[in-house]
Amino acid sequence: MLIARSTRASTRHVAAFISGNPDAVMNDFGEHSMVITPDGVSEGPERIHTLYGGLLAEFGVIDRGDSTGLTFDALHVRHDTIFISWHDESMHSFFPFGTDTFICNGD
């Protein structure tokens, strides 16, 4: 059950991201969530919303064709943890390698 729930969570998150909808992206983050990037830690909904606002501005609405879209190189799900490796070209930059790791507690 945990794997199925984690897989649904990753599918929902990717769909929200490529739609360019920050509110849909935020549905995946609770009050105590944090996102760690090379630039630091964004903790709590307000800071995470700001972070994703910048990311969505960089990539645009992928569904609309603003950028090429994410290419997933690997997806691994183990219990409540999801690991994704990807590459992409945004409206302004090329990202030859990126990763995301999600620890999903609850829905």
PDB file of N, CA and C in Angstrom:
ATOM      1  N   MET A   1       0.808  -1.194   0.000  1.00  0.00           N
ATOM      2  CA  MET A   1       0.000   0.000   0.000  1.00  0.00           C
ATOM      3  C   MET A   1       0.853   1.261   0.000  1.00  0.00           C
ATOM      4  N   LEU A   2       1.957   1.265   0.750  1.00  0.00           N
ATOM      5  CA  LEU A   2       2.831   2.437   0.779  1.00  0.00           C
ATOM      6  C   LEU A   2       3.407   2.736  -0.596  1.00  0.00           C
ATOM      7  N   ILE A   3       3.803   1.696  -1.329  1.00  0.00           N
ATOM      8  CA  ILE A   3       4.380   1.914  -2.655  1.00  0.00           C
ATOM      9  C   ILE A   3       3.339   2.514  -3.589  1.00  0.00           C
ATOM     10  N   ALA A   4       2.124   1.981  -3.585  1.00  0.00           N
ATOM     11  CA  ALA A   4       1.074   2.520  -4.446  1.00  0.00           C
ATOM     12  C   ALA A   4       0.784   3.975  -4.096  1.00  0.00           C
ATOM     13  N   ARG A   5       0.693   4.294  -2.815  1.00  0.00           N
ATOM     14  CA  ARG A   5       0.427   5.665  -2.385  1.00  0.00           C
ATOM     15  C   ARG A   5       1.581   6.585  -2.791  1.00  0.00           C
ATOM     16  N   SER A   6       2.820   6.128  -2.649  1.00  0.00           N
ATOM     17  CA  SER A   6       3.973   6.935  -3.031  1.00  0.00           C
ATOM     18  C   SER A   6       4.027   7.151  -4.534  1.00  0.00           C
ATOM     19  N   THR A   7       3.669   6.127  -5.308  1.00  0.00           N
ATOM     20  CA  THR A   7       3.656   6.260  -6.759  1.00  0.00           C
ATOM     21  C   THR A   7       2.587   7.265  -7.190  1.00  0.00           C
ATOM     22  N   ARG A   8       1.404   7.219  -6.580  1.00  0.00           N
ATOM     23  CA  ARG A   8       0.350   8.206  -6.878  1.00  0.00           C
ATOM     24  C   ARG A   8       0.823   9.612  -6.525  1.00  0.00           C
ATOM     25  N   ALA A   9       1.535   9.743  -5.409  1.00  0.00           N
ATOM     26  CA  ALA A   9       2.038  11.053  -4.991  1.00  0.00           C
ATOM     27  C   ALA A   9       3.028  11.603  -6.010  1.00  0.00           C
ATOM     28  N   SER A  10       3.922  10.758  -6.523  1.00  0.00           N
ATOM     29  CA  SER A  10       4.901  11.239  -7.495  1.00  0.00           C
ATOM     30  C   SER A  10       4.217  11.629  -8.798  1.00  0.00           C
ATOM     31  N   THR A  11       3.221  10.852  -9.226  1.00  0.00           N
ATOM     32  CA  THR A  11       2.475  11.171 -10.447  1.00  0.00           C
ATOM     33  C   THR A  11       1.729  12.490 -10.282  1.00  0.00           C
ATOM     34  N   ARG A  12       1.095  12.690  -9.127  1.00  0.00           N
ATOM     35  CA  ARG A  12       0.357  13.923  -8.848  1.00  0.00           C
ATOM     36  C   ARG A  12       1.299  15.127  -8.835  1.00  0.00           C
ATOM     37  N   HIS A  13       2.463  14.974  -8.228  1.00  0.00           N
ATOM     38  CA  HIS A  13       3.412  16.086  -8.139  1.00  0.00           C
ATOM     39  C   HIS A  13       3.918  16.483  -9.523  1.00  0.00           C
ATOM     40  N   VAL A  14       4.279  15.507 -10.320  1.00  0.00           N
ATOM     41  CA  VAL A  14       4.780  15.801 -11.671  1.00  0.00           C
ATOM     42  C   VAL A  14       3.686  16.477 -12.495  1.00  0.00           C
ATOM     43  N   ALA A  15       2.450  15.976 -12.423  1.00  0.00           N
ATOM     44  CA  ALA A  15       1.348  16.580 -13.172  1.00  0.00           C
ATOM     45  C   ALA A  15       1.140  18.032 -12.753  1.00  0.00           C
ATOM     46  N   ALA A  16       1.222  18.309 -11.455  1.00  0.00           N
ATOM     47  CA  ALA A  16       1.058  19.678 -10.963  1.00  0.00           C
ATOM     48  C   ALA A  16       2.189  20.566 -11.471  1.00  0.00           C
ATOM     49  N   PHE A  17       3.415  20.047 -11.466  1.00  0.00           N
ATOM     50  CA  PHE A  17       4.570  20.840 -11.899  1.00  0.00           C
ATOM     51  C   PHE A  17       4.470  21.176 -13.385  1.00  0.00           C
ATOM     52  N   ILE A  18       4.186  20.192 -14.220  1.00  0.00           N
ATOM     53  CA  ILE A  18       4.171  20.470 -15.664  1.00  0.00           C
ATOM     54  C   ILE A  18       2.969  21.320 -16.069  1.00  0.00           C
ATOM     55  N   SER A  19       1.938  21.361 -15.221  1.00  0.00           N
ATOM     56  CA  SER A  19       0.797  22.232 -15.514  1.00  0.00           C
ATOM     57  C   SER A  19       1.099  23.686 -15.149  1.00  0.00           C
ATOM     58  N   GLY A  20       2.191  23.906 -14.402  1.00  0.00           N
ATOM     59  CA  GLY A  20       2.563  25.256 -14.000  1.00  0.00           C
ATOM     60  C   GLY A  20       1.686  25.828 -12.910  1.00  0.00           C
ATOM     61  N   ASN A  21       1.000  24.972 -12.174  1.00  0.00           N
ATOM     62  CA  ASN A  21       0.042  25.411 -11.164  1.00  0.00           C
ATOM     63  C   ASN A  21       0.664  25.334  -9.772  1.00  0.00           C
ATOM     64  N   PRO A  22       1.095  26.478  -9.205  1.00  0.00           N
ATOM     65  CA  PRO A  22       1.757  26.430  -7.904  1.00  0.00           C
ATOM     66  C   PRO A  22       0.852  25.932  -6.777  1.00  0.00           C
ATOM     67  N   ASP A  23      -0.446  26.212  -6.864  1.00  0.00           N
ATOM     68  CA  ASP A  23      -1.350  25.738  -5.814  1.00  0.00           C
ATOM     69  C   ASP A  23      -1.478  24.221  -5.845  1.00  0.00           C
ATOM     70  N   ALA A  24      -1.502  23.634  -7.037  1.00  0.00           N
ATOM     71  CA  ALA A  24      -1.544  22.173  -7.152  1.00  0.00           C
ATOM     72  C   ALA A  24      -0.247  21.558  -6.637  1.00  0.00           C
ATOM     73  N   VAL A  25       0.886  22.198  -6.922  1.00  0.00           N
ATOM     74  CA  VAL A  25       2.169  21.714  -6.398  1.00  0.00           C
ATOM     75  C   VAL A  25       2.140  21.721  -4.874  1.00  0.00           C
ATOM     76  N   MET A  26       1.572  22.772  -4.291  1.00  0.00           N
ATOM     77  CA  MET A  26       1.562  22.915  -2.840  1.00  0.00           C
ATOM     78  C   MET A  26       0.685  21.879  -2.148  1.00  0.00           C
ATOM     79  N   ASN A  27      -0.215  21.230  -2.877  1.00  0.00           N
ATOM     80  CA  ASN A  27      -1.026  20.166  -2.282  1.00  0.00           C
ATOM     81  C   ASN A  27      -0.174  19.004  -1.789  1.00  0.00           C
ATOM     82  N   ASP A  28       1.065  18.923  -2.264  1.00  0.00           N
ATOM     83  CA  ASP A  28       1.957  17.838  -1.867  1.00  0.00           C
ATOM     84  C   ASP A  28       2.786  18.161  -0.625  1.00  0.00           C
ATOM     85  N   PHE A  29       2.627  19.353  -0.083  1.00  0.00           N
ATOM     86  CA  PHE A  29       3.448  19.770   1.046  1.00  0.00           C
ATOM     87  C   PHE A  29       2.574  20.139   2.237  1.00  0.00           C
ATOM     88  N   GLY A  30       2.909  19.584   3.384  1.00  0.00           N
ATOM     89  CA  GLY A  30       2.193  19.891   4.611  1.00  0.00           C
ATOM     90  C   GLY A  30       2.839  21.036   5.356  1.00  0.00           C
ATOM     91  N   GLU A  31       2.287  21.344   6.491  1.00  0.00           N
ATOM     92  CA  GLU A  31       2.733  22.460   7.316  1.00  0.00           C
ATOM     93  C   GLU A  31       4.198  22.344   7.725  1.00  0.00           C
ATOM     94  N   HIS A  32       4.679  21.127   7.930  1.00  0.00           N
ATOM     95  CA  HIS A  32       6.045  20.921   8.417  1.00  0.00           C
ATOM     96  C   HIS A  32       6.997  20.452   7.324  1.00  0.00           C
ATOM     97  N   SER A  33       6.615  20.625   6.070  1.00  0.00           N
ATOM     98  CA  SER A  33       7.453  20.183   4.952  1.00  0.00           C
ATOM     99  C   SER A  33       8.666  21.083   4.791  1.00  0.00           C
ATOM    100  N   MET A  34       9.683  20.506   4.154  1.00  0.00           N
ATOM    101  CA  MET A  34      10.856  21.289   3.786  1.00  0.00           C
ATOM    102  C   MET A  34      11.377  20.795   2.450  1.00  0.00           C
ATOM    103  N   VAL A  35      12.007  21.699   1.718  1.00  0.00           N
ATOM    104  CA  VAL A  35      12.650  21.377   0.450  1.00  0.00           C
ATOM    105  C   VAL A  35      14.093  21.837   0.578  1.00  0.00           C
ATOM    106  N   ILE A  36      15.017  20.930   0.292  1.00  0.00           N
ATOM    107  CA  ILE A  36      16.446  21.241   0.380  1.00  0.00           C
ATOM    108  C   ILE A  36      17.007  21.307  -1.030  1.00  0.00           C
ATOM    109  N   THR A  37      17.637  22.419  -1.353  1.00  0.00           N
ATOM    110  CA  THR A  37      18.257  22.622  -2.660  1.00  0.00           C
ATOM    111  C   THR A  37      19.704  23.064  -2.441  1.00  0.00           C
ATOM    112  N   PRO A  38      20.495  23.164  -3.507  1.00  0.00           N
ATOM    113  CA  PRO A  38      21.857  23.689  -3.332  1.00  0.00           C
ATOM    114  C   PRO A  38      21.894  25.107  -2.763  1.00  0.00           C
ATOM    115  N   ASP A  39      20.793  25.847  -2.905  1.00  0.00           N
ATOM    116  CA  ASP A  39      20.732  27.220  -2.392  1.00  0.00           C
ATOM    117  C   ASP A  39      20.313  27.304  -0.935  1.00  0.00           C
ATOM    118  N   GLY A  40      19.914  26.179  -0.332  1.00  0.00           N
ATOM    119  CA  GLY A  40      19.528  26.194   1.071  1.00  0.00           C
ATOM    120  C   GLY A  40      18.240  25.439   1.323  1.00  0.00           C
ATOM    121  N   VAL A  41      17.684  25.667   2.505  1.00  0.00           N
ATOM    122  CA  VAL A  41      16.486  24.958   2.952  1.00  0.00           C
ATOM    123  C   VAL A  41      15.299  25.914   2.918  1.00  0.00           C
ATOM    124  N   SER A  42      14.226  25.473   2.268  1.00  0.00           N
ATOM    125  CA  SER A  42      12.951  26.202   2.294  1.00  0.00           C
ATOM    126  C   SER A  42      12.022  25.389   3.173  1.00  0.00           C
ATOM    127  N   GLU A  43      11.624  25.974   4.280  1.00  0.00           N
ATOM    128  CA  GLU A  43      10.832  25.248   5.263  1.00  0.00           C
ATOM    129  C   GLU A  43       9.487  25.935   5.451  1.00  0.00           C
ATOM    130  N   GLY A  44       8.415  25.135   5.399  1.00  0.00           N
ATOM    131  CA  GLY A  44       7.064  25.651   5.581  1.00  0.00           C
ATOM    132  C   GLY A  44       6.428  26.046   4.259  1.00  0.00           C
ATOM    133  N   PRO A  45       5.106  26.065   4.234  1.00  0.00           N
ATOM    134  CA  PRO A  45       4.377  26.304   2.991  1.00  0.00           C
ATOM    135  C   PRO A  45       4.714  27.617   2.284  1.00  0.00           C
ATOM    136  N   GLU A  46       4.868  28.687   3.015  1.00  0.00           N
ATOM    137  CA  GLU A  46       5.132  29.978   2.372  1.00  0.00           C
ATOM    138  C   GLU A  46       6.468  29.989   1.638  1.00  0.00           C
ATOM    139  N   ARG A  47       7.516  29.494   2.278  1.00  0.00           N
ATOM    140  CA  ARG A  47       8.840  29.474   1.647  1.00  0.00           C
ATOM    141  C   ARG A  47       8.898  28.470   0.501  1.00  0.00           C
ATOM    142  N   ILE A  48       8.206  27.342   0.645  1.00  0.00           N
ATOM    143  CA  ILE A  48       8.175  26.348  -0.433  1.00  0.00           C
ATOM    144  C   ILE A  48       7.401  26.909  -1.624  1.00  0.00           C
ATOM    145  N   HIS A  49       6.314  27.627  -1.364  1.00  0.00           N
ATOM    146  CA  HIS A  49       5.552  28.249  -2.444  1.00  0.00           C
ATOM    147  C   HIS A  49       6.425  29.240  -3.210  1.00  0.00           C
ATOM    148  N   THR A  50       7.210  30.026  -2.494  1.00  0.00           N
ATOM    149  CA  THR A  50       8.127  30.977  -3.131  1.00  0.00           C
ATOM    150  C   THR A  50       9.156  30.246  -3.985  1.00  0.00           C
ATOM    151  N   LEU A  51       9.726  29.169  -3.452  1.00  0.00           N
ATOM    152  CA  LEU A  51      10.705  28.373  -4.193  1.00  0.00           C
ATOM    153  C   LEU A  51      10.097  27.834  -5.485  1.00  0.00           C
ATOM    154  N   TYR A  52       8.932  27.216  -5.375  1.00  0.00           N
ATOM    155  CA  TYR A  52       8.300  26.646  -6.566  1.00  0.00           C
ATOM    156  C   TYR A  52       7.821  27.726  -7.527  1.00  0.00           C
ATOM    157  N   GLY A  53       7.486  28.905  -7.011  1.00  0.00           N
ATOM    158  CA  GLY A  53       7.152  30.017  -7.897  1.00  0.00           C
ATOM    159  C   GLY A  53       8.312  30.340  -8.821  1.00  0.00           C
ATOM    160  N   GLY A  54       9.538  30.330  -8.279  1.00  0.00           N
ATOM    161  CA  GLY A  54      10.727  30.561  -9.093  1.00  0.00           C
ATOM    162  C   GLY A  54      10.974  29.441 -10.086  1.00  0.00           C
ATOM    163  N   LEU A  55      10.797  28.197  -9.625  1.00  0.00           N
ATOM    164  CA  LEU A  55      10.988  27.050 -10.529  1.00  0.00           C
ATOM    165  C   LEU A  55       9.969  27.074 -11.660  1.00  0.00           C
ATOM    166  N   LEU A  56       8.723  27.354 -11.330  1.00  0.00           N
ATOM    167  CA  LEU A  56       7.695  27.379 -12.362  1.00  0.00           C
ATOM    168  C   LEU A  56       7.913  28.537 -13.330  1.00  0.00           C
ATOM    169  N   ALA A  57       8.444  29.651 -12.844  1.00  0.00           N
ATOM    170  CA  ALA A  57       8.781  30.765 -13.740  1.00  0.00           C
ATOM    171  C   ALA A  57       9.904  30.350 -14.695  1.00  0.00           C
ATOM    172  N   GLU A  58      10.844  29.561 -14.224  1.00  0.00           N
ATOM    173  CA  GLU A  58      11.957  29.092 -15.059  1.00  0.00           C
ATOM    174  C   GLU A  58      11.469  28.142 -16.146  1.00  0.00           C
ATOM    175  N   PHE A  59      10.593  27.217 -15.794  1.00  0.00           N
ATOM    176  CA  PHE A  59      10.157  26.184 -16.738  1.00  0.00           C
ATOM    177  C   PHE A  59       8.901  26.574 -17.503  1.00  0.00           C
ATOM    178  N   GLY A  60       8.144  27.551 -17.015  1.00  0.00           N
ATOM    179  CA  GLY A  60       6.900  27.910 -17.668  1.00  0.00           C
ATOM    180  C   GLY A  60       5.881  26.787 -17.509  1.00  0.00           C
ATOM    181  N   VAL A  61       4.878  26.818 -18.348  1.00  0.00           N
ATOM    182  CA  VAL A  61       3.863  25.769 -18.340  1.00  0.00           C
ATOM    183  C   VAL A  61       4.295  24.730 -19.362  1.00  0.00           C
ATOM    184  N   ILE A  62       4.871  23.659 -18.885  1.00  0.00           N
ATOM    185  CA  ILE A  62       5.408  22.635 -19.771  1.00  0.00           C
ATOM    186  C   ILE A  62       4.290  22.065 -20.644  1.00  0.00           C
ATOM    187  N   ASP A  63       3.098  21.896 -20.070  1.00  0.00           N
ATOM    188  CA  ASP A  63       1.954  21.397 -20.845  1.00  0.00           C
ATOM    189  C   ASP A  63       1.635  22.285 -22.042  1.00  0.00           C
ATOM    190  N   ARG A  64       1.943  23.559 -21.938  1.00  0.00           N
ATOM    191  CA  ARG A  64       1.670  24.525 -23.005  1.00  0.00           C
ATOM    192  C   ARG A  64       2.814  24.595 -24.011  1.00  0.00           C
ATOM    193  N   GLY A  65       3.940  23.951 -23.683  1.00  0.00           N
ATOM    194  CA  GLY A  65       5.086  23.958 -24.587  1.00  0.00           C
ATOM    195  C   GLY A  65       6.096  25.043 -24.298  1.00  0.00           C
ATOM    196  N   ASP A  66       6.012  25.680 -23.107  1.00  0.00           N
ATOM    197  CA  ASP A  66       6.971  26.730 -22.767  1.00  0.00           C
ATOM    198  C   ASP A  66       8.392  26.188 -22.679  1.00  0.00           C
ATOM    199  N   SER A  67       8.548  24.944 -22.290  1.00  0.00           N
ATOM    200  CA  SER A  67       9.848  24.277 -22.295  1.00  0.00           C
ATOM    201  C   SER A  67       9.617  22.827 -22.714  1.00  0.00           C
ATOM    202  N   THR A  68      10.693  22.117 -22.915  1.00  0.00           N
ATOM    203  CA  THR A  68      10.596  20.795 -23.534  1.00  0.00           C
ATOM    204  C   THR A  68       9.939  19.748 -22.659  1.00  0.00           C
ATOM    205  N   GLY A  69       9.930  19.978 -21.376  1.00  0.00           N
ATOM    206  CA  GLY A  69       9.361  18.980 -20.475  1.00  0.00           C
ATOM    207  C   GLY A  69      10.441  18.135 -19.847  1.00  0.00           C
ATOM    208  N   LEU A  70      10.108  17.590 -18.726  1.00  0.00           N
ATOM    209  CA  LEU A  70      11.050  16.766 -17.986  1.00  0.00           C
ATOM    210  C   LEU A  70      11.212  15.410 -18.652  1.00  0.00           C
ATOM    211  N   THR A  71      12.441  14.947 -18.703  1.00  0.00           N
ATOM    212  CA  THR A  71      12.712  13.577 -19.130  1.00  0.00           C
ATOM    213  C   THR A  71      13.187  12.833 -17.899  1.00  0.00           C
ATOM    214  N   PHE A  72      12.453  11.796 -17.537  1.00  0.00           N
ATOM    215  CA  PHE A  72      12.797  11.034 -16.344  1.00  0.00           C
ATOM    216  C   PHE A  72      13.742   9.913 -16.716  1.00  0.00           C
ATOM    217  N   ASP A  73      14.868   9.886 -16.022  1.00  0.00           N
ATOM    218  CA  ASP A  73      15.876   8.861 -16.265  1.00  0.00           C
ATOM    219  C   ASP A  73      15.723   7.687 -15.314  1.00  0.00           C
ATOM    220  N   ALA A  74      15.186   7.942 -14.124  1.00  0.00           N
ATOM    221  CA  ALA A  74      14.977   6.861 -13.155  1.00  0.00           C
ATOM    222  C   ALA A  74      13.879   7.274 -12.185  1.00  0.00           C
ATOM    223  N   LEU A  75      13.111   6.291 -11.755  1.00  0.00           N
ATOM    224  CA  LEU A  75      12.115   6.467 -10.707  1.00  0.00           C
ATOM    225  C   LEU A  75      12.190   5.238  -9.828  1.00  0.00           C
ATOM    226  N   HIS A  76      12.503   5.454  -8.554  1.00  0.00           N
ATOM    227  CA  HIS A  76      12.587   4.355  -7.594  1.00  0.00           C
ATOM    228  C   HIS A  76      11.684   4.681  -6.412  1.00  0.00           C
ATOM    229  N   VAL A  77      10.870   3.725  -6.036  1.00  0.00           N
ATOM    230  CA  VAL A  77       9.966   3.883  -4.897  1.00  0.00           C
ATOM    231  C   VAL A  77      10.268   2.773  -3.909  1.00  0.00           C
ATOM    232  N   ARG A  78      10.496   3.161  -2.671  1.00  0.00           N
ATOM    233  CA  ARG A  78      10.753   2.188  -1.604  1.00  0.00           C
ATOM    234  C   ARG A  78      10.041   2.675  -0.356  1.00  0.00           C
ATOM    235  N   HIS A  79       9.039   1.937   0.063  1.00  0.00           N
ATOM    236  CA  HIS A  79       8.230   2.305   1.232  1.00  0.00           C
ATOM    237  C   HIS A  79       7.662   3.705   1.039  1.00  0.00           C
ATOM    238  N   ASP A  80       8.065   4.664   1.868  1.00  0.00           N
ATOM    239  CA  ASP A  80       7.519   6.018   1.780  1.00  0.00           C
ATOM    240  C   ASP A  80       8.467   7.001   1.094  1.00  0.00           C
ATOM    241  N   THR A  81       9.470   6.485   0.374  1.00  0.00           N
ATOM    242  CA  THR A  81      10.484   7.330  -0.247  1.00  0.00           C
ATOM    243  C   THR A  81      10.463   7.166  -1.770  1.00  0.00           C
ATOM    244  N   ILE A  82      10.511   8.290  -2.459  1.00  0.00           N
ATOM    245  CA  ILE A  82      10.540   8.309  -3.915  1.00  0.00           C
ATOM    246  C   ILE A  82      11.827   9.013  -4.336  1.00  0.00           C
ATOM    247  N   PHE A  83      12.553   8.419  -5.287  1.00  0.00           N
ATOM    248  CA  PHE A  83      13.737   9.041  -5.866  1.00  0.00           C
ATOM    249  C   PHE A  83      13.514   9.171  -7.367  1.00  0.00           C
ATOM    250  N   ILE A  84      13.737  10.361  -7.899  1.00  0.00           N
ATOM    251  CA  ILE A  84      13.603  10.612  -9.328  1.00  0.00           C
ATOM    252  C   ILE A  84      14.899  11.254  -9.815  1.00  0.00           C
ATOM    253  N   SER A  85      15.442  10.756 -10.914  1.00  0.00           N
ATOM    254  CA  SER A  85      16.512  11.492 -11.606  1.00  0.00           C
ATOM    255  C   SER A  85      15.951  11.908 -12.963  1.00  0.00           C
ATOM    256  N   TRP A  86      16.358  13.081 -13.418  1.00  0.00           N
ATOM    257  CA  TRP A  86      15.768  13.671 -14.607  1.00  0.00           C
ATOM    258  C   TRP A  86      16.751  14.601 -15.295  1.00  0.00           C
ATOM    259  N   HIS A  87      16.409  15.004 -16.520  1.00  0.00           N
ATOM    260  CA  HIS A  87      17.102  16.090 -17.199  1.00  0.00           C
ATOM    261  C   HIS A  87      16.065  16.895 -17.974  1.00  0.00           C
ATOM    262  N   ASP A  88      16.418  18.128 -18.304  1.00  0.00           N
ATOM    263  CA  ASP A  88      15.437  19.009 -18.922  1.00  0.00           C
ATOM    264  C   ASP A  88      16.122  20.232 -19.504  1.00  0.00           C
ATOM    265  N   GLU A  89      15.406  20.884 -20.374  1.00  0.00           N
ATOM    266  CA  GLU A  89      15.806  22.194 -20.864  1.00  0.00           C
ATOM    267  C   GLU A  89      14.651  23.142 -20.593  1.00  0.00           C
ATOM    268  N   SER A  90      14.932  24.177 -19.818  1.00  0.00           N
ATOM    269  CA  SER A  90      13.886  25.151 -19.499  1.00  0.00           C
ATOM    270  C   SER A  90      13.889  26.241 -20.565  1.00  0.00           C
ATOM    271  N   MET A  91      13.137  27.293 -20.309  1.00  0.00           N
ATOM    272  CA  MET A  91      13.104  28.414 -21.246  1.00  0.00           C
ATOM    273  C   MET A  91      14.465  29.116 -21.329  1.00  0.00           C
ATOM    274  N   HIS A  92      15.291  28.969 -20.264  1.00  0.00           N
ATOM    275  CA  HIS A  92      16.536  29.727 -20.195  1.00  0.00           C
ATOM    276  C   HIS A  92      17.785  28.880 -19.981  1.00  0.00           C
ATOM    277  N   SER A  93      17.648  27.654 -19.543  1.00  0.00           N
ATOM    278  CA  SER A  93      18.809  26.867 -19.124  1.00  0.00           C
ATOM    279  C   SER A  93      18.651  25.405 -19.514  1.00  0.00           C
ATOM    280  N   PHE A  94      19.777  24.713 -19.547  1.00  0.00           N
ATOM    281  CA  PHE A  94      19.794  23.268 -19.756  1.00  0.00           C
ATOM    282  C   PHE A  94      20.208  22.620 -18.442  1.00  0.00           C
ATOM    283  N   PHE A  95      19.458  21.630 -18.023  1.00  0.00           N
ATOM    284  CA  PHE A  95      19.742  20.901 -16.791  1.00  0.00           C
ATOM    285  C   PHE A  95      20.086  19.466 -17.170  1.00  0.00           C
ATOM    286  N   PRO A  96      21.386  19.134 -17.272  1.00  0.00           N
ATOM    287  CA  PRO A  96      21.760  17.796 -17.728  1.00  0.00           C
ATOM    288  C   PRO A  96      21.479  16.694 -16.711  1.00  0.00           C
ATOM    289  N   PHE A  97      21.347  17.063 -15.439  1.00  0.00           N
ATOM    290  CA  PHE A  97      21.112  16.054 -14.408  1.00  0.00           C
ATOM    291  C   PHE A  97      20.476  16.712 -13.203  1.00  0.00           C
ATOM    292  N   GLY A  98      19.338  16.196 -12.806  1.00  0.00           N
ATOM    293  CA  GLY A  98      18.670  16.674 -11.600  1.00  0.00           C
ATOM    294  C   GLY A  98      18.100  15.496 -10.848  1.00  0.00           C
ATOM    295  N   THR A  99      17.927  15.667  -9.559  1.00  0.00           N
ATOM    296  CA  THR A  99      17.311  14.615  -8.753  1.00  0.00           C
ATOM    297  C   THR A  99      16.309  15.231  -7.795  1.00  0.00           C
ATOM    298  N   ASP A 100      15.336  14.442  -7.438  1.00  0.00           N
ATOM    299  CA  ASP A 100      14.383  14.790  -6.392  1.00  0.00           C
ATOM    300  C   ASP A 100      14.194  13.551  -5.537  1.00  0.00           C
ATOM    301  N   THR A 101      14.166  13.748  -4.243  1.00  0.00           N
ATOM    302  CA  THR A 101      13.853  12.672  -3.302  1.00  0.00           C
ATOM    303  C   THR A 101      12.718  13.159  -2.425  1.00  0.00           C
ATOM    304  N   PHE A 102      11.653  12.369  -2.362  1.00  0.00           N
ATOM    305  CA  PHE A 102      10.482  12.724  -1.574  1.00  0.00           C
ATOM    306  C   PHE A 102      10.287  11.674  -0.494  1.00  0.00           C
ATOM    307  N   ILE A 103      10.022  12.129   0.718  1.00  0.00           N
ATOM    308  CA  ILE A 103       9.617  11.243   1.798  1.00  0.00           C
ATOM    309  C   ILE A 103       8.165  11.595   2.074  1.00  0.00           C
ATOM    310  N   CYS A 104       7.288  10.637   1.814  1.00  0.00           N
ATOM    311  CA  CYS A 104       5.848  10.873   1.861  1.00  0.00           C
ATOM    312  C   CYS A 104       5.267  10.300   3.134  1.00  0.00           C
ATOM    313  N   ASN A 105       4.774  11.169   3.970  1.00  0.00           N
ATOM    314  CA  ASN A 105       4.074  10.760   5.188  1.00  0.00           C
ATOM    315  C   ASN A 105       2.619  11.139   5.041  1.00  0.00           C
ATOM    316  N   GLY A 106       1.720  10.182   5.116  1.00  0.00           N
ATOM    317  CA  GLY A 106       0.307  10.471   4.918  1.00  0.00           C
ATOM    318  C   GLY A 106       0.013  10.607   3.439  1.00  0.00           C
ATOM    319  N   ASP A 107      -0.979  11.420   3.121  1.00  0.00           N
ATOM    320  CA  ASP A 107      -1.352  11.621   1.715  1.00  0.00           C
ATOM    321  C   ASP A 107      -0.627  12.798   1.117  1.00  0.00           C
TER     322      ASP A 107
END
